[in-house]
Amino acid sequence: MKIVVLTGSPHKNGTSFLLADKFIEGAEESGHEVYRFDSAFKDLNPCLGCNHCLRHKSICIHEDDMRELNPKLIEADLIVFCTPLYYFGMTAQIKMVIDRFYANNLKLMNDKKAVLLATAADNLDWTMSSLEYHYETICKYLGYENKGIILATGCNVRSDIEMTDYPNQAYELGKNL
């Protein structure tokens, strides 16, 4: 299976990066091909809603790192959305990537699968509800089958998540796809 892991954290040693690392480790051990795109460290621009892509065969007006990512997204069998929770949603960095799916909507709408890996400092029962709903809405719109959700609450810093079973859950999810 071809897998694209989209990360949204600006912290390379943060909680969500650990989940991404463990998921990738498990997936690669099972023979899957994984491409990782760390959106916070890429040259990206927001969608302008200009519809240039509709008039020019999915070519966005921006000449940025989405041109590297788009072919991988189109070829992918599974897309992983990995983000820390920022004000009850995904980070702006990963949201910018998702907004830019627009240029290739028709090529991305098919029988792909998806996974959500998310971390949050808070651990209230409603902490992740809006993020989870957003992810489910994206899957519904694009026709993706949800293959798993890991919501790592109570993980403010890396040492917090390292003392939990969440990294192992991410590893097992990747390994057992």
C-alpha positions as a Markdown table, in Angstrom:
| # | Residue | x | y | z |
|---|---|---|---|---|
| 1 | Met | 0.0 | 0.0 | 0.0 |
| 2 | Lys | 1.2 | 3.5 | -0.7 |
| 3 | Ile | 0.8 | 5.8 | 2.3 |
| 4 | Val | 1.2 | 9.5 | 2.6 |
| 5 | Val | 1.7 | 10.9 | 6.1 |
| 6 | Leu | 0.8 | 14.6 | 6.4 |
| 7 | Thr | 2.1 | 16.2 | 9.6 |
| 8 | Gly | 1.0 | 19.6 | 10.9 |
| 9 | Ser | 3.3 | 20.2 | 13.9 |
| 10 | Pro | 6.0 | 22.8 | 13.9 |
| 11 | His | 7.8 | 20.8 | 16.6 |
| 12 | Lys | 10.0 | 18.0 | 15.3 |
| 13 | Asn | 10.4 | 16.5 | 18.7 |
| 14 | Gly | 6.8 | 17.0 | 19.7 |
| 15 | Thr | 4.0 | 14.7 | 20.7 |
| 16 | Ser | 2.3 | 14.3 | 17.2 |
| 17 | Phe | 5.7 | 13.7 | 15.5 |
| 18 | Leu | 6.2 | 10.7 | 17.9 |
| 19 | Leu | 2.9 | 9.3 | 16.8 |
| 20 | Ala | 3.8 | 9.8 | 13.1 |
| 21 | Asp | 7.2 | 8.2 | 13.6 |
| 22 | Lys | 5.7 | 5.1 | 15.3 |
| 23 | Phe | 2.9 | 4.8 | 12.7 |
| 24 | Ile | 5.5 | 4.9 | 9.9 |
| 25 | Glu | 7.7 | 2.4 | 11.7 |
| 26 | Gly | 4.9 | -0.1 | 11.9 |
| 27 | Ala | 3.7 | 0.5 | 8.4 |
| 28 | Glu | 7.2 | 0.1 | 6.9 |
| 29 | Glu | 7.8 | -3.1 | 8.9 |
| 30 | Ser | 4.7 | -4.5 | 7.2 |
| 31 | Gly | 6.1 | -3.6 | 3.8 |
| 32 | His | 4.1 | -0.5 | 3.0 |
| 33 | Glu | 5.6 | 2.4 | 1.1 |
| 34 | Val | 5.5 | 5.6 | 3.1 |
| 35 | Tyr | 6.0 | 9.2 | 2.0 |
| 36 | Arg | 6.1 | 11.8 | 4.8 |
| 37 | Phe | 5.2 | 15.4 | 4.2 |
| 38 | Asp | 6.0 | 17.7 | 7.2 |
| 39 | Ser | 3.9 | 20.7 | 6.2 |
| 40 | Ala | 5.3 | 23.1 | 8.8 |
| 41 | Phe | 8.7 | 22.8 | 7.2 |
| 42 | Lys | 7.6 | 23.2 | 3.6 |
| 43 | Asp | 7.2 | 26.2 | 1.3 |
| 44 | Leu | 3.4 | 26.4 | 1.1 |
| 45 | Asn | 0.8 | 29.1 | 0.3 |
| 46 | Pro | -2.8 | 29.1 | 1.2 |
| 47 | Cys | -5.6 | 28.5 | -1.3 |
| 48 | Leu | -6.8 | 31.7 | -2.8 |
| 49 | Gly | -10.0 | 30.4 | -4.1 |
| 50 | Cys | -9.1 | 31.9 | -7.5 |
| 51 | Asn | -10.0 | 28.7 | -9.5 |
| 52 | His | -6.8 | 28.9 | -11.6 |
| 53 | Cys | -6.6 | 25.2 | -11.0 |
| 54 | Leu | -10.0 | 24.6 | -12.6 |
| 55 | Arg | -9.1 | 26.5 | -15.7 |
| 56 | His | -5.6 | 24.9 | -16.0 |
| 57 | Lys | -5.9 | 21.2 | -15.5 |
| 58 | Ser | -5.4 | 21.1 | -11.7 |
| 59 | Ile | -2.3 | 23.3 | -11.8 |
| 60 | Cys | -2.3 | 25.7 | -8.9 |
| 61 | Ile | -1.2 | 29.3 | -9.3 |
| 62 | His | 1.2 | 28.8 | -6.5 |
| 63 | Glu | 4.6 | 27.2 | -7.4 |
| 64 | Asp | 5.4 | 25.7 | -4.1 |
| 65 | Asp | 5.9 | 22.3 | -2.4 |
| 66 | Met | 2.4 | 21.2 | -3.1 |
| 67 | Arg | 3.8 | 20.3 | -6.6 |
| 68 | Glu | 5.9 | 17.7 | -4.8 |
| 69 | Leu | 3.1 | 16.4 | -2.7 |
| 70 | Asn | 0.2 | 16.3 | -5.2 |
| 71 | Pro | 1.4 | 13.3 | -7.3 |
| 72 | Lys | 2.0 | 11.4 | -4.0 |
| 73 | Leu | -1.5 | 12.2 | -2.8 |
| 74 | Ile | -3.1 | 11.1 | -6.1 |
| 75 | Glu | -1.2 | 7.8 | -6.0 |
| 76 | Ala | -1.8 | 7.1 | -2.3 |
| 77 | Asp | -4.0 | 4.3 | -1.1 |
| 78 | Leu | -4.1 | 5.8 | 2.4 |
| 79 | Ile | -3.6 | 9.3 | 3.8 |
| 80 | Val | -2.7 | 9.9 | 7.4 |
| 81 | Phe | -3.6 | 13.3 | 9.0 |
| 82 | Cys | -1.3 | 13.8 | 11.9 |
| 83 | Thr | -1.7 | 17.0 | 14.0 |
| 84 | Pro | -1.5 | 18.4 | 17.5 |
| 85 | Leu | -4.7 | 20.1 | 18.6 |
| 86 | Tyr | -4.5 | 23.9 | 18.2 |
| 87 | Tyr | -7.6 | 25.7 | 19.6 |
| 88 | Phe | -9.8 | 22.6 | 19.1 |
| 89 | Gly | -8.8 | 22.0 | 15.5 |
| 90 | Met | -5.9 | 21.0 | 13.3 |
| 91 | Thr | -2.9 | 23.3 | 12.9 |
| 92 | Ala | -2.9 | 25.9 | 10.2 |
| 93 | Gln | 0.0 | 24.2 | 8.5 |
| 94 | Ile | -1.9 | 20.9 | 7.8 |
| 95 | Lys | -5.1 | 22.8 | 7.2 |
| 96 | Met | -3.4 | 24.8 | 4.4 |
| 97 | Val | -2.4 | 21.5 | 2.8 |
| 98 | Ile | -6.0 | 20.1 | 3.0 |
| 99 | Asp | -7.4 | 23.4 | 1.6 |
| 100 | Arg | -5.1 | 22.9 | -1.4 |
| 101 | Phe | -6.6 | 19.5 | -2.1 |
| 102 | Tyr | -9.1 | 21.6 | -4.0 |
| 103 | Ala | -6.9 | 21.7 | -7.1 |
| 104 | Asn | -7.1 | 17.9 | -7.3 |
| 105 | Asn | -10.5 | 17.1 | -5.8 |
| 106 | Leu | -11.7 | 14.8 | -8.6 |
| 107 | Lys | -8.4 | 12.9 | -8.6 |
| 108 | Leu | -8.5 | 12.6 | -4.8 |
| 109 | Met | -12.1 | 11.5 | -4.5 |
| 110 | Asn | -12.1 | 7.7 | -4.7 |
| 111 | Asp | -11.7 | 4.6 | -2.5 |
| 112 | Lys | -8.7 | 5.9 | -0.5 |
| 113 | Lys | -8.4 | 5.2 | 3.2 |
| 114 | Ala | -7.5 | 7.6 | 5.9 |
| 115 | Val | -6.2 | 7.7 | 9.5 |
| 116 | Leu | -6.2 | 10.5 | 12.1 |
| 117 | Leu | -3.4 | 10.8 | 14.6 |
| 118 | Ala | -3.8 | 13.7 | 17.0 |
| 119 | Thr | -2.4 | 14.9 | 20.3 |
| 120 | Ala | -3.7 | 17.4 | 22.8 |
| 121 | Ala | -2.6 | 18.8 | 26.2 |
| 122 | Asp | -6.2 | 18.8 | 27.6 |
| 123 | Asn | -8.0 | 15.6 | 28.4 |
| 124 | Leu | -11.6 | 16.6 | 28.8 |
| 125 | Asp | -14.1 | 14.3 | 27.2 |
| 126 | Trp | -14.9 | 16.9 | 24.5 |
| 127 | Thr | -11.4 | 18.1 | 23.8 |
| 128 | Met | -11.1 | 16.4 | 20.4 |
| 129 | Ser | -14.7 | 16.4 | 19.4 |
| 130 | Ser | -14.5 | 19.2 | 16.8 |
| 131 | Leu | -11.3 | 17.8 | 15.3 |
| 132 | Glu | -12.7 | 14.3 | 15.0 |
| 133 | Tyr | -15.9 | 15.7 | 13.4 |
| 134 | His | -13.8 | 17.7 | 10.9 |
| 135 | Tyr | -11.8 | 14.6 | 10.0 |
| 136 | Glu | -15.0 | 12.5 | 9.6 |
| 137 | Thr | -16.4 | 15.2 | 7.3 |
| 138 | Ile | -13.3 | 15.3 | 5.2 |
| 139 | Cys | -13.5 | 11.5 | 4.8 |
| 140 | Lys | -17.2 | 11.6 | 4.0 |
| 141 | Tyr | -16.7 | 14.3 | 1.4 |
| 142 | Leu | -13.7 | 12.6 | -0.3 |
| 143 | Gly | -15.2 | 9.1 | 0.0 |
| 144 | Tyr | -12.4 | 7.8 | 2.3 |
| 145 | Glu | -12.7 | 4.8 | 4.5 |
| 146 | Asn | -11.6 | 5.6 | 8.1 |
| 147 | Lys | -9.0 | 3.0 | 9.1 |
| 148 | Gly | -8.3 | 4.4 | 12.5 |
| 149 | Ile | -8.3 | 7.3 | 14.9 |
| 150 | Ile | -5.8 | 7.8 | 17.7 |
| 151 | Leu | -6.7 | 10.8 | 20.0 |
| 152 | Ala | -3.8 | 11.2 | 22.4 |
| 153 | Thr | -5.2 | 13.5 | 25.1 |
| 154 | Gly | -3.3 | 14.6 | 28.2 |
| 155 | Cys | -0.1 | 14.8 | 26.2 |
| 156 | Asn | 1.2 | 18.4 | 26.5 |
| 157 | Val | 4.9 | 17.6 | 26.0 |
| 158 | Arg | 6.9 | 14.6 | 24.6 |
| 159 | Ser | 7.6 | 13.2 | 28.0 |
| 160 | Asp | 3.9 | 13.0 | 28.7 |
| 161 | Ile | 3.1 | 10.9 | 25.6 |
| 162 | Glu | 6.2 | 8.7 | 26.1 |
| 163 | Met | 4.6 | 7.5 | 29.4 |
| 164 | Thr | 1.4 | 6.4 | 27.6 |
| 165 | Asp | 0.4 | 3.6 | 25.3 |
| 166 | Tyr | -0.4 | 6.0 | 22.4 |
| 167 | Pro | 2.9 | 5.5 | 20.6 |
| 168 | Asn | 2.4 | 1.8 | 20.7 |
| 169 | Gln | -1.1 | 2.2 | 19.4 |
| 170 | Ala | 0.2 | 4.2 | 16.5 |
| 171 | Tyr | 2.8 | 1.6 | 15.8 |
| 172 | Glu | 0.2 | -1.2 | 15.9 |
| 173 | Leu | -2.2 | 0.7 | 13.6 |
| 174 | Gly | 0.6 | 1.2 | 11.0 |
| 175 | Lys | 1.7 | -2.4 | 11.3 |
| 176 | Asn | -1.8 | -3.9 | 11.1 |
| 177 | Leu | -3.1 | -2.0 | 8.1 |
